[in-house]
PDB file of N, CA and C in Angstrom:
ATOM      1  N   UNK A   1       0.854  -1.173   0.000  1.00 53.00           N
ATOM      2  CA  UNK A   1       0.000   0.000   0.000  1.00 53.00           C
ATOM      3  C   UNK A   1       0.900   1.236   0.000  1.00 53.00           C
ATOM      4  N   UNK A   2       0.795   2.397  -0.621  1.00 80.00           N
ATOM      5  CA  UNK A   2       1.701   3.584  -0.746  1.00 80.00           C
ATOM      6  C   UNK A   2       1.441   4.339   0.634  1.00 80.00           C
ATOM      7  N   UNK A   3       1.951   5.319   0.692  1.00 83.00           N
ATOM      8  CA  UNK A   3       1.543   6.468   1.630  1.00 83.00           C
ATOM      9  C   UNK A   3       0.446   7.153   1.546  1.00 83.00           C
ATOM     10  N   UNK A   4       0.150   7.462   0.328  1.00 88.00           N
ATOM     11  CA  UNK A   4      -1.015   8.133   0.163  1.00 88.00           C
ATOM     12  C   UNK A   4      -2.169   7.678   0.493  1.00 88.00           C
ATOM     13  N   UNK A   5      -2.241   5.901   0.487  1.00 89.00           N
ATOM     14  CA  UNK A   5      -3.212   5.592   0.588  1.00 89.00           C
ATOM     15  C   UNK A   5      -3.629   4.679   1.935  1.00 89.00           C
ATOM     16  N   UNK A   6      -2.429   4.688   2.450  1.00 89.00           N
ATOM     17  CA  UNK A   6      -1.931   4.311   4.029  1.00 89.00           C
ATOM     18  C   UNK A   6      -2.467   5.862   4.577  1.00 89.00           C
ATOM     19  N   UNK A   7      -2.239   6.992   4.393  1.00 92.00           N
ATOM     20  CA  UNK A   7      -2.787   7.667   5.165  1.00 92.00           C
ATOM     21  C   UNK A   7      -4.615   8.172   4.711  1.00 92.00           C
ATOM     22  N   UNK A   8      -4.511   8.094   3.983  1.00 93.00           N
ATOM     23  CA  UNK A   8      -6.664   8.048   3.615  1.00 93.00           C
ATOM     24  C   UNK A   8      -6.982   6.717   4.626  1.00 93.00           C
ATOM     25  N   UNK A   9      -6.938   5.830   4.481  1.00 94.00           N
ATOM     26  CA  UNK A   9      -6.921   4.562   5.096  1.00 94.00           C
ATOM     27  C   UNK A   9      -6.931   5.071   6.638  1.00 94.00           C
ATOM     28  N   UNK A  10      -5.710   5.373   7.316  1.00 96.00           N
ATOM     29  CA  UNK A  10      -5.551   5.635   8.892  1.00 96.00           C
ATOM     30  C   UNK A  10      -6.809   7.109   9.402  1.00 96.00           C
ATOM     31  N   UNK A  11      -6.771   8.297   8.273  1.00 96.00           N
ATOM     32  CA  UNK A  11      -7.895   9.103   8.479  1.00 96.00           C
ATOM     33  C   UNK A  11      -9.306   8.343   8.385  1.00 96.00           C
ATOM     34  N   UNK A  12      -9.689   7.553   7.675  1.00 96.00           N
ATOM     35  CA  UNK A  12     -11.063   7.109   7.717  1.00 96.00           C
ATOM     36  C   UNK A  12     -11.155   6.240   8.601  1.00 96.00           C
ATOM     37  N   UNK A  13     -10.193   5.279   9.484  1.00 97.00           N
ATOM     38  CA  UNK A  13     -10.453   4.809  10.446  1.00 97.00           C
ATOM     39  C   UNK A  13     -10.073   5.347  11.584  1.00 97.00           C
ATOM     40  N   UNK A  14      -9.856   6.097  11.781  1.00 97.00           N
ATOM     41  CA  UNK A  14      -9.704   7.271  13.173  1.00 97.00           C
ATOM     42  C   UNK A  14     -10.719   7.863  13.659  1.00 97.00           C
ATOM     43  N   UNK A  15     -11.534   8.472  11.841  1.00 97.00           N
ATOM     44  CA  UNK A  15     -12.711   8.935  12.209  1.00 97.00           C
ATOM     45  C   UNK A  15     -13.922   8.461  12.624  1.00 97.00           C
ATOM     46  N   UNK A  16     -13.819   7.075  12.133  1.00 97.00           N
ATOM     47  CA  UNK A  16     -14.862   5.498  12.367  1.00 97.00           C
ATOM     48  C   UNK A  16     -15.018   5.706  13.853  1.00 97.00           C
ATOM     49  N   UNK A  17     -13.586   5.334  14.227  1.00 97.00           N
ATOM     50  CA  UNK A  17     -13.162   5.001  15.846  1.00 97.00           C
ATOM     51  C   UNK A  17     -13.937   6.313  16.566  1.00 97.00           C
ATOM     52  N   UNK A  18     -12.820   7.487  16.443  1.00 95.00           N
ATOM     53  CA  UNK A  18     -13.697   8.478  16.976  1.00 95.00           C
ATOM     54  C   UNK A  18     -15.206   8.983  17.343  1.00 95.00           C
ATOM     55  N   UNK A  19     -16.044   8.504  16.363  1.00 96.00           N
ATOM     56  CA  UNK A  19     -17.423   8.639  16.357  1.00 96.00           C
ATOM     57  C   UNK A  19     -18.068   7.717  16.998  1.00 96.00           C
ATOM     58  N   UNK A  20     -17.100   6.754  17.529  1.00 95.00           N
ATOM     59  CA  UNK A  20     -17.824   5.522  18.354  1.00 95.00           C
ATOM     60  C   UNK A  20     -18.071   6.704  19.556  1.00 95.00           C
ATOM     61  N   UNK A  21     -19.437   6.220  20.576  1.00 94.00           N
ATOM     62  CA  UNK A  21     -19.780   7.078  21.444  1.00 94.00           C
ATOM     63  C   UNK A  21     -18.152   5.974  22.784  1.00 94.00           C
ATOM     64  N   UNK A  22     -17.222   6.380  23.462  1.00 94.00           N
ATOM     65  CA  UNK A  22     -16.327   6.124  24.345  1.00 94.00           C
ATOM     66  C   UNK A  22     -15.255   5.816  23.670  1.00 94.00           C
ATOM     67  N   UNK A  23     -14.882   5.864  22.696  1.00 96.00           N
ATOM     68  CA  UNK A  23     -13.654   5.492  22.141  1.00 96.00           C
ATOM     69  C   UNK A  23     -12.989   6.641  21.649  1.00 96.00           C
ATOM     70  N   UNK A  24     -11.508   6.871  22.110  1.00 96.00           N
ATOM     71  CA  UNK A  24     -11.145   8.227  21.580  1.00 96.00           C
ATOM     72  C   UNK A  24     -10.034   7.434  20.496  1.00 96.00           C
ATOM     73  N   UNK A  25      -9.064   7.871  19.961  1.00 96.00           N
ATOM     74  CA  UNK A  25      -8.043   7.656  18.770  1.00 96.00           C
ATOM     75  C   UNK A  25      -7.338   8.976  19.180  1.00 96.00           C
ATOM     76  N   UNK A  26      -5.780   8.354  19.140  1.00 94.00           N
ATOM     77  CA  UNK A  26      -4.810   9.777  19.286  1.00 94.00           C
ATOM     78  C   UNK A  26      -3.883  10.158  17.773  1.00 94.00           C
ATOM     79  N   UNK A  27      -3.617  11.210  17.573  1.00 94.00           N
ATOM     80  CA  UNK A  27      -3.282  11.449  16.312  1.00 94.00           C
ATOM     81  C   UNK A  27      -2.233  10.473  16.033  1.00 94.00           C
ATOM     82  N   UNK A  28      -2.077  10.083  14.793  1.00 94.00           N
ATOM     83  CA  UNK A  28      -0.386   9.414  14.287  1.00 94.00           C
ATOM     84  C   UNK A  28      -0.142   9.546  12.700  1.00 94.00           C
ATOM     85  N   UNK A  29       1.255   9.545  11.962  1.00 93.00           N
ATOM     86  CA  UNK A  29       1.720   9.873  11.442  1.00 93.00           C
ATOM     87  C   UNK A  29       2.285   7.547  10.670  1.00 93.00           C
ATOM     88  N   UNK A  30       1.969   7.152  11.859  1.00 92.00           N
ATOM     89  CA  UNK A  30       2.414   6.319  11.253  1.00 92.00           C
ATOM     90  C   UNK A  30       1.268   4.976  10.535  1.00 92.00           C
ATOM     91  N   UNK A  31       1.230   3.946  10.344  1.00 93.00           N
ATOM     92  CA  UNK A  31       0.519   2.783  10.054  1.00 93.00           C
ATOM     93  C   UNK A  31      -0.186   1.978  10.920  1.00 93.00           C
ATOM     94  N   UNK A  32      -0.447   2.867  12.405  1.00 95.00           N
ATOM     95  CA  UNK A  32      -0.862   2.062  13.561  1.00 95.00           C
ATOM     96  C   UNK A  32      -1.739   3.359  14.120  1.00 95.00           C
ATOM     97  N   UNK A  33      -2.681   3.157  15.449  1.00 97.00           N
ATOM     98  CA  UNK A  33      -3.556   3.552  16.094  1.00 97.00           C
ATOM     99  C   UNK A  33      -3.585   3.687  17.034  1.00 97.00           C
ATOM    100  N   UNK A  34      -3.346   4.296  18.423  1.00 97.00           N
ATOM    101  CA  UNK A  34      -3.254   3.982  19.606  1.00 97.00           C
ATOM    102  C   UNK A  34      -5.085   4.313  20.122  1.00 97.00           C
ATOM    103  N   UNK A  35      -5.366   3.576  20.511  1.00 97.00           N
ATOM    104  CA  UNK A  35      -7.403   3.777  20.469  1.00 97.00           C
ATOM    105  C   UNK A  35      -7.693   3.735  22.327  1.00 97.00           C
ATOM    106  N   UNK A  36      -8.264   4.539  22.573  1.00 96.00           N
ATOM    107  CA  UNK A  36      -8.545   4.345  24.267  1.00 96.00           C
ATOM    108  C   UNK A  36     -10.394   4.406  24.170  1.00 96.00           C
ATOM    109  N   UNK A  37     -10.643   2.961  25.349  1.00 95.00           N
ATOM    110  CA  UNK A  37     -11.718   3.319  25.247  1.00 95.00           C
ATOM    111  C   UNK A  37     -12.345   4.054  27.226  1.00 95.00           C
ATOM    112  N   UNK A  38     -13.177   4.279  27.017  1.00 94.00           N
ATOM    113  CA  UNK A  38     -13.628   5.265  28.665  1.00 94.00           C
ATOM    114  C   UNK A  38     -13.640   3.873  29.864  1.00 94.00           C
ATOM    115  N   UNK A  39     -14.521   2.822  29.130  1.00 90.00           N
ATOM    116  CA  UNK A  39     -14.498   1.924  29.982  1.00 90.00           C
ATOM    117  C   UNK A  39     -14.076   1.004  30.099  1.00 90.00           C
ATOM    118  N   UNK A  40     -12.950   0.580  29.906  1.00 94.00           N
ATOM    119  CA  UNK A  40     -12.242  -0.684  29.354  1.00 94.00           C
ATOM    120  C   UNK A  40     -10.496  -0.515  29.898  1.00 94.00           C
ATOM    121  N   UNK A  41      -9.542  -0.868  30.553  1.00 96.00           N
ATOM    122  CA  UNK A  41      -8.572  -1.073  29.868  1.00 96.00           C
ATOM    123  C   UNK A  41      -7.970  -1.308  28.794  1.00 96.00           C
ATOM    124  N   UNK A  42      -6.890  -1.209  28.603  1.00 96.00           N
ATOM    125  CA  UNK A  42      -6.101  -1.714  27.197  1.00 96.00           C
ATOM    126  C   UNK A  42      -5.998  -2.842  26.907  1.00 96.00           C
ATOM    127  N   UNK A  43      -5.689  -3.618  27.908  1.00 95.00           N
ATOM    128  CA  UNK A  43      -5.890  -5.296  28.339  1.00 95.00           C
ATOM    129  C   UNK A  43      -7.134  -6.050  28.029  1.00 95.00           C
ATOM    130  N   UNK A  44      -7.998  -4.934  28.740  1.00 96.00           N
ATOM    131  CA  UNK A  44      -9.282  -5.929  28.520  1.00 96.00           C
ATOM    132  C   UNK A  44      -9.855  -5.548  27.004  1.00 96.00           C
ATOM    133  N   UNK A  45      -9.521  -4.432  26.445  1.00 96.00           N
ATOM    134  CA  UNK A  45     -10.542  -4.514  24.924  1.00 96.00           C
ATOM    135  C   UNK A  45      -9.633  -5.206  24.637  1.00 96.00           C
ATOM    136  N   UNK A  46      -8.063  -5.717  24.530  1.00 96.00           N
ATOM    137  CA  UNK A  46      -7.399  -6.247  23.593  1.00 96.00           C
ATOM    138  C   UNK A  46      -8.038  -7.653  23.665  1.00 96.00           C
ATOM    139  N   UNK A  47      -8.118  -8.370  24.544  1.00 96.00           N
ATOM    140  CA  UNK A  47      -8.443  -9.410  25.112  1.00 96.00           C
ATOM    141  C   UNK A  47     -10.307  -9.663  24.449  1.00 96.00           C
ATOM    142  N   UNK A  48     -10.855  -8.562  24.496  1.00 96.00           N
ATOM    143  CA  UNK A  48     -12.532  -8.733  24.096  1.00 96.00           C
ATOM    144  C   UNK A  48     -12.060  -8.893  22.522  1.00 96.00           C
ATOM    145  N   UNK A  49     -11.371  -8.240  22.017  1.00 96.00           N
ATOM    146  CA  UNK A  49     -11.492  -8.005  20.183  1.00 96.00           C
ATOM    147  C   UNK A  49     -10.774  -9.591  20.141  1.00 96.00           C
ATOM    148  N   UNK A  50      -9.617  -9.564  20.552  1.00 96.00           N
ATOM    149  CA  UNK A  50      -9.028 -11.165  20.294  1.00 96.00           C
ATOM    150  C   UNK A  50     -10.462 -11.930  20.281  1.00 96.00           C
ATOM    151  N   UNK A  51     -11.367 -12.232  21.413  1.00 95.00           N
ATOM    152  CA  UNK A  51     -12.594 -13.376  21.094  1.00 95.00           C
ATOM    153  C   UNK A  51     -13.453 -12.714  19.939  1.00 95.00           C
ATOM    154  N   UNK A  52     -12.913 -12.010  19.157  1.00 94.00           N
ATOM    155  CA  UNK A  52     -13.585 -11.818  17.877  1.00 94.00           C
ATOM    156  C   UNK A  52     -12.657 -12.466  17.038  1.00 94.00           C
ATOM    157  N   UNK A  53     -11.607 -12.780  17.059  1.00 94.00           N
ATOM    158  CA  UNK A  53     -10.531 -13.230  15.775  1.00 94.00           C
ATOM    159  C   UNK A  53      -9.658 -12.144  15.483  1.00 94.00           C
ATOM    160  N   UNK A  54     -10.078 -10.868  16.445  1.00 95.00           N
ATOM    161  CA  UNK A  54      -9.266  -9.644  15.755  1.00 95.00           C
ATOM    162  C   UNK A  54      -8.359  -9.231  16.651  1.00 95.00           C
ATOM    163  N   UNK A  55      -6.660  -9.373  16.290  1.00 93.00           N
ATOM    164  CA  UNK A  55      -5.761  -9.384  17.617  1.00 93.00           C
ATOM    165  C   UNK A  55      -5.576  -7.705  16.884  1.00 93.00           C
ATOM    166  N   UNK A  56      -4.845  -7.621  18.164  1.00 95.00           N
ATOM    167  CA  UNK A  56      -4.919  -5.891  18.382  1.00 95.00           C
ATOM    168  C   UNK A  56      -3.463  -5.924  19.529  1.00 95.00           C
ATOM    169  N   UNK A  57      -2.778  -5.151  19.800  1.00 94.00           N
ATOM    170  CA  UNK A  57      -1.482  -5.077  20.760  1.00 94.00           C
ATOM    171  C   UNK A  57      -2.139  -4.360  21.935  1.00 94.00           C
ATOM    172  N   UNK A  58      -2.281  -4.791  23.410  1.00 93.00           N
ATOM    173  CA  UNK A  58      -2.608  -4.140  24.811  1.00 93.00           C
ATOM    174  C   UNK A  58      -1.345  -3.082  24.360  1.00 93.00           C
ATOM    175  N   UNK A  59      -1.679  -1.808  25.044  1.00 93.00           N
ATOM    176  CA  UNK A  59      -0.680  -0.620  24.845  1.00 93.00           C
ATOM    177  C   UNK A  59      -0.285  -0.765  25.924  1.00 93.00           C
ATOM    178  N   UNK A  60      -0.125  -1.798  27.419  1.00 91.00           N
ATOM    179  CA  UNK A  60       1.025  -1.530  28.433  1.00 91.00           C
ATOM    180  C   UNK A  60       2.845  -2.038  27.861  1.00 91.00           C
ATOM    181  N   UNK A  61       2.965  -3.193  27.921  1.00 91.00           N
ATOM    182  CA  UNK A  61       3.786  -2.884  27.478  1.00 91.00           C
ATOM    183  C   UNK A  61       4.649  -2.066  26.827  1.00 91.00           C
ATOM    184  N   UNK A  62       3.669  -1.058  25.875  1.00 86.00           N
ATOM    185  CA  UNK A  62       3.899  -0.083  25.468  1.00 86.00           C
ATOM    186  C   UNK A  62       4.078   1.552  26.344  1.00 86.00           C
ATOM    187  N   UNK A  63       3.979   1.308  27.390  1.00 91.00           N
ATOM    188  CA  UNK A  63       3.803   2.127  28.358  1.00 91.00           C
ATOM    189  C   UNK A  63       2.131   2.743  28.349  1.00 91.00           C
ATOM    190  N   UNK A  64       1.668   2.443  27.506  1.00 93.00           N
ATOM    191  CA  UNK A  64       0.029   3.006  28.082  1.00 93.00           C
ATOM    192  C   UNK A  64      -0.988   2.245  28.161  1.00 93.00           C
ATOM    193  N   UNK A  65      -1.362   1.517  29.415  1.00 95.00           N
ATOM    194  CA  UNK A  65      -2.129   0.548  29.800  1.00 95.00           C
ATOM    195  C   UNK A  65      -3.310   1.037  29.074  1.00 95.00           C
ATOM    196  N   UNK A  66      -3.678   1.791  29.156  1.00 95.00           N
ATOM    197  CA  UNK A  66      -5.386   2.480  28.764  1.00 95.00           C
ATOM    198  C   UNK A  66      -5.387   2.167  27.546  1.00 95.00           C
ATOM    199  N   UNK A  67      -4.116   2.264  26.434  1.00 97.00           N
ATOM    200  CA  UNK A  67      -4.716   1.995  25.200  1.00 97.00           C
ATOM    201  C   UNK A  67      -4.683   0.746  24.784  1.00 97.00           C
ATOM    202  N   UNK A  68      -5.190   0.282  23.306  1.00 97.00           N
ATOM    203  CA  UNK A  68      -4.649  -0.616  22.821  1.00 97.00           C
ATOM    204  C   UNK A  68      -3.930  -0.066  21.348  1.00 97.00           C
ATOM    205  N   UNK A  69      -3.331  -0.736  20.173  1.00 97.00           N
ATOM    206  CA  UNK A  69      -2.183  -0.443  19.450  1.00 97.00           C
ATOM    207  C   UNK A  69      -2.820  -1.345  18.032  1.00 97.00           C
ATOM    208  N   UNK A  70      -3.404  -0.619  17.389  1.00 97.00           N
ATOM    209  CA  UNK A  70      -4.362  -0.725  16.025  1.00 97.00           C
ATOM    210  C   UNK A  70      -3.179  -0.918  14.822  1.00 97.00           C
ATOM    211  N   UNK A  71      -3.179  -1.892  13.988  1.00 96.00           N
ATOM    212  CA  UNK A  71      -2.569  -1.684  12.802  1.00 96.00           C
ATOM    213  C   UNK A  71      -3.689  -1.276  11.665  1.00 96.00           C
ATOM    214  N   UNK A  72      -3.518  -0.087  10.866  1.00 96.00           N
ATOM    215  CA  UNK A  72      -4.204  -0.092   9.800  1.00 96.00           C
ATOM    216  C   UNK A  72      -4.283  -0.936   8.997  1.00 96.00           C
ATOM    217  N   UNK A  73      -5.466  -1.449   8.850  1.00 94.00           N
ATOM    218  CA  UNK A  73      -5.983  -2.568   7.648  1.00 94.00           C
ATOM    219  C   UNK A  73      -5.855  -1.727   6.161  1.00 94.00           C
ATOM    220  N   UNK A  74      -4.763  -3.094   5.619  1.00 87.00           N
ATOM    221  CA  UNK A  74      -5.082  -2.450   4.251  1.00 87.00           C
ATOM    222  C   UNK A  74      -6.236  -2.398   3.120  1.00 87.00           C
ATOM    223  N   UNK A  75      -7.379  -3.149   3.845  1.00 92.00           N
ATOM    224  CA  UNK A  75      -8.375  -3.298   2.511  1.00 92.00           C
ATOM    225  C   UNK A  75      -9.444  -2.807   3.355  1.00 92.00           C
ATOM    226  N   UNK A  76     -10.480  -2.110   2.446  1.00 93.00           N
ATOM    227  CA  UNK A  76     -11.595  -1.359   3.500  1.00 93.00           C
ATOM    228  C   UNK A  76     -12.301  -2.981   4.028  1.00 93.00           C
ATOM    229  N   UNK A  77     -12.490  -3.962   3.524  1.00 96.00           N
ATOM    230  CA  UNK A  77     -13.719  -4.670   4.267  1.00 96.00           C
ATOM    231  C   UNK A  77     -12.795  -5.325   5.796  1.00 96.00           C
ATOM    232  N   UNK A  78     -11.316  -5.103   6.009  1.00 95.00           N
ATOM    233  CA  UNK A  78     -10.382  -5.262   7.194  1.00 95.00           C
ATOM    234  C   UNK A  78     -10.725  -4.210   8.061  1.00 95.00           C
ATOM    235  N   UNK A  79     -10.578  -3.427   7.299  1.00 96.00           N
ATOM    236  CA  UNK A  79     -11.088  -2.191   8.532  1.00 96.00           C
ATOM    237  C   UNK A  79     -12.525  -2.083   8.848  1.00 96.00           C
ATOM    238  N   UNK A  80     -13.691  -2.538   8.416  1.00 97.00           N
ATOM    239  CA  UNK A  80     -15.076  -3.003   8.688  1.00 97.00           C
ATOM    240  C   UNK A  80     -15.421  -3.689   9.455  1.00 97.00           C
ATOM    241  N   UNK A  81     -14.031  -5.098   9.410  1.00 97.00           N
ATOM    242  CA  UNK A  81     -14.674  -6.024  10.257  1.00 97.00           C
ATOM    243  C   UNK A  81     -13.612  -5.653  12.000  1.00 97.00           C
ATOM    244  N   UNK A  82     -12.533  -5.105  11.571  1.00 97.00           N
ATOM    245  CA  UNK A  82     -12.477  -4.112  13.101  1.00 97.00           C
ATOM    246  C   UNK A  82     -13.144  -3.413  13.201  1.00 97.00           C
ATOM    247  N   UNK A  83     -14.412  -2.611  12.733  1.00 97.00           N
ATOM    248  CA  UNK A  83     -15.128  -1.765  13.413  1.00 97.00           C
ATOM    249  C   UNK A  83     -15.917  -2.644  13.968  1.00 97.00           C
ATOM    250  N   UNK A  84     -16.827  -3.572  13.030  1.00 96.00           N
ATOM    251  CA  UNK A  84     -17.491  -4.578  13.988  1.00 96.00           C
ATOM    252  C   UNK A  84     -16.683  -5.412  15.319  1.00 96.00           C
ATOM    253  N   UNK A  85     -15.752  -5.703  15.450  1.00 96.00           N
ATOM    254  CA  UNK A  85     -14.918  -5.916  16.528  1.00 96.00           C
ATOM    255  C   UNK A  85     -15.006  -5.438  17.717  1.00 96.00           C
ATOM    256  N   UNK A  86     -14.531  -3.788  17.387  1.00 96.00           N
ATOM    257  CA  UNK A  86     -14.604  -3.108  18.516  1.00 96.00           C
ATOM    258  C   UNK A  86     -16.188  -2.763  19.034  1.00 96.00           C
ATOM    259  N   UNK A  87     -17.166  -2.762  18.134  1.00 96.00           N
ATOM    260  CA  UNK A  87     -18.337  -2.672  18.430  1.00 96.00           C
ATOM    261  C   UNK A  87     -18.763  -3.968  19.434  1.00 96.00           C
ATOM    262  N   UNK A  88     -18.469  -5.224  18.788  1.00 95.00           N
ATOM    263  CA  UNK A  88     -18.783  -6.199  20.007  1.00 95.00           C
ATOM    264  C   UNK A  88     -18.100  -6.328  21.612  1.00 95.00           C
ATOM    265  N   UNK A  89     -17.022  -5.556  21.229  1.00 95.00           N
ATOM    266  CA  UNK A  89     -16.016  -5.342  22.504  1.00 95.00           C
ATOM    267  C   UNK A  89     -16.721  -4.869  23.648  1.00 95.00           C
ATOM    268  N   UNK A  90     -17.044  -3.543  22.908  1.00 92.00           N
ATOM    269  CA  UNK A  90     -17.803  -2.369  24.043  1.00 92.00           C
ATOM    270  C   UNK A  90     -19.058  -2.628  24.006  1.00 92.00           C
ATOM    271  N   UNK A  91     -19.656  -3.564  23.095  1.00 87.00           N
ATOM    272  CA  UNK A  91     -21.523  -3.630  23.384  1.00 87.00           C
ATOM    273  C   UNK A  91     -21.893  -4.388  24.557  1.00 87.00           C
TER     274      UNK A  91
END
């Protein structure tokens, strides 16, 4: 996937994320997501999306327990079925 289209890609799923009612998204520059949700640890959505099939990185290790660590999907119906993901996470 180029840049150009790695970053359309990371903007339309930021904004997905964002519009979820508790889920924030912090800006990035790169091919990944750092996503916090209000009620959840980082641990535990990583852990809820995994029993969807959809692994995702807990952000402690990363130093931020609260988040988790999103790779942008390169094909829109990848990034669909993480939105449905995170939707079953937090429902």
């Amino acid at each position: 996937m180029r840049g150009a289209q790695i970053a359309l890609a990371r903007a339309d799923l930021a904004r997905a994320i964002a519009e979820r009612p508790g889920l924030s998204c912090a800006p990035s520059q790169a091919n990944v997501l750092r996503v916090r949700a209000d009620a959840l640890p980082g641990a535990e959505l990583a852990a809820r999306m995994d029993r969807t099939s959809v692994v995702v990185a807990g952000g402690g290790p990363l130093g931020d327990p609260d988040a988790v660590r999103i790779t942008v999907p390169h094909r829109p119906e990848h990034a669909e079925r993480l939105l449905r993901a995170l939707d079953l996470a937090l429902g």
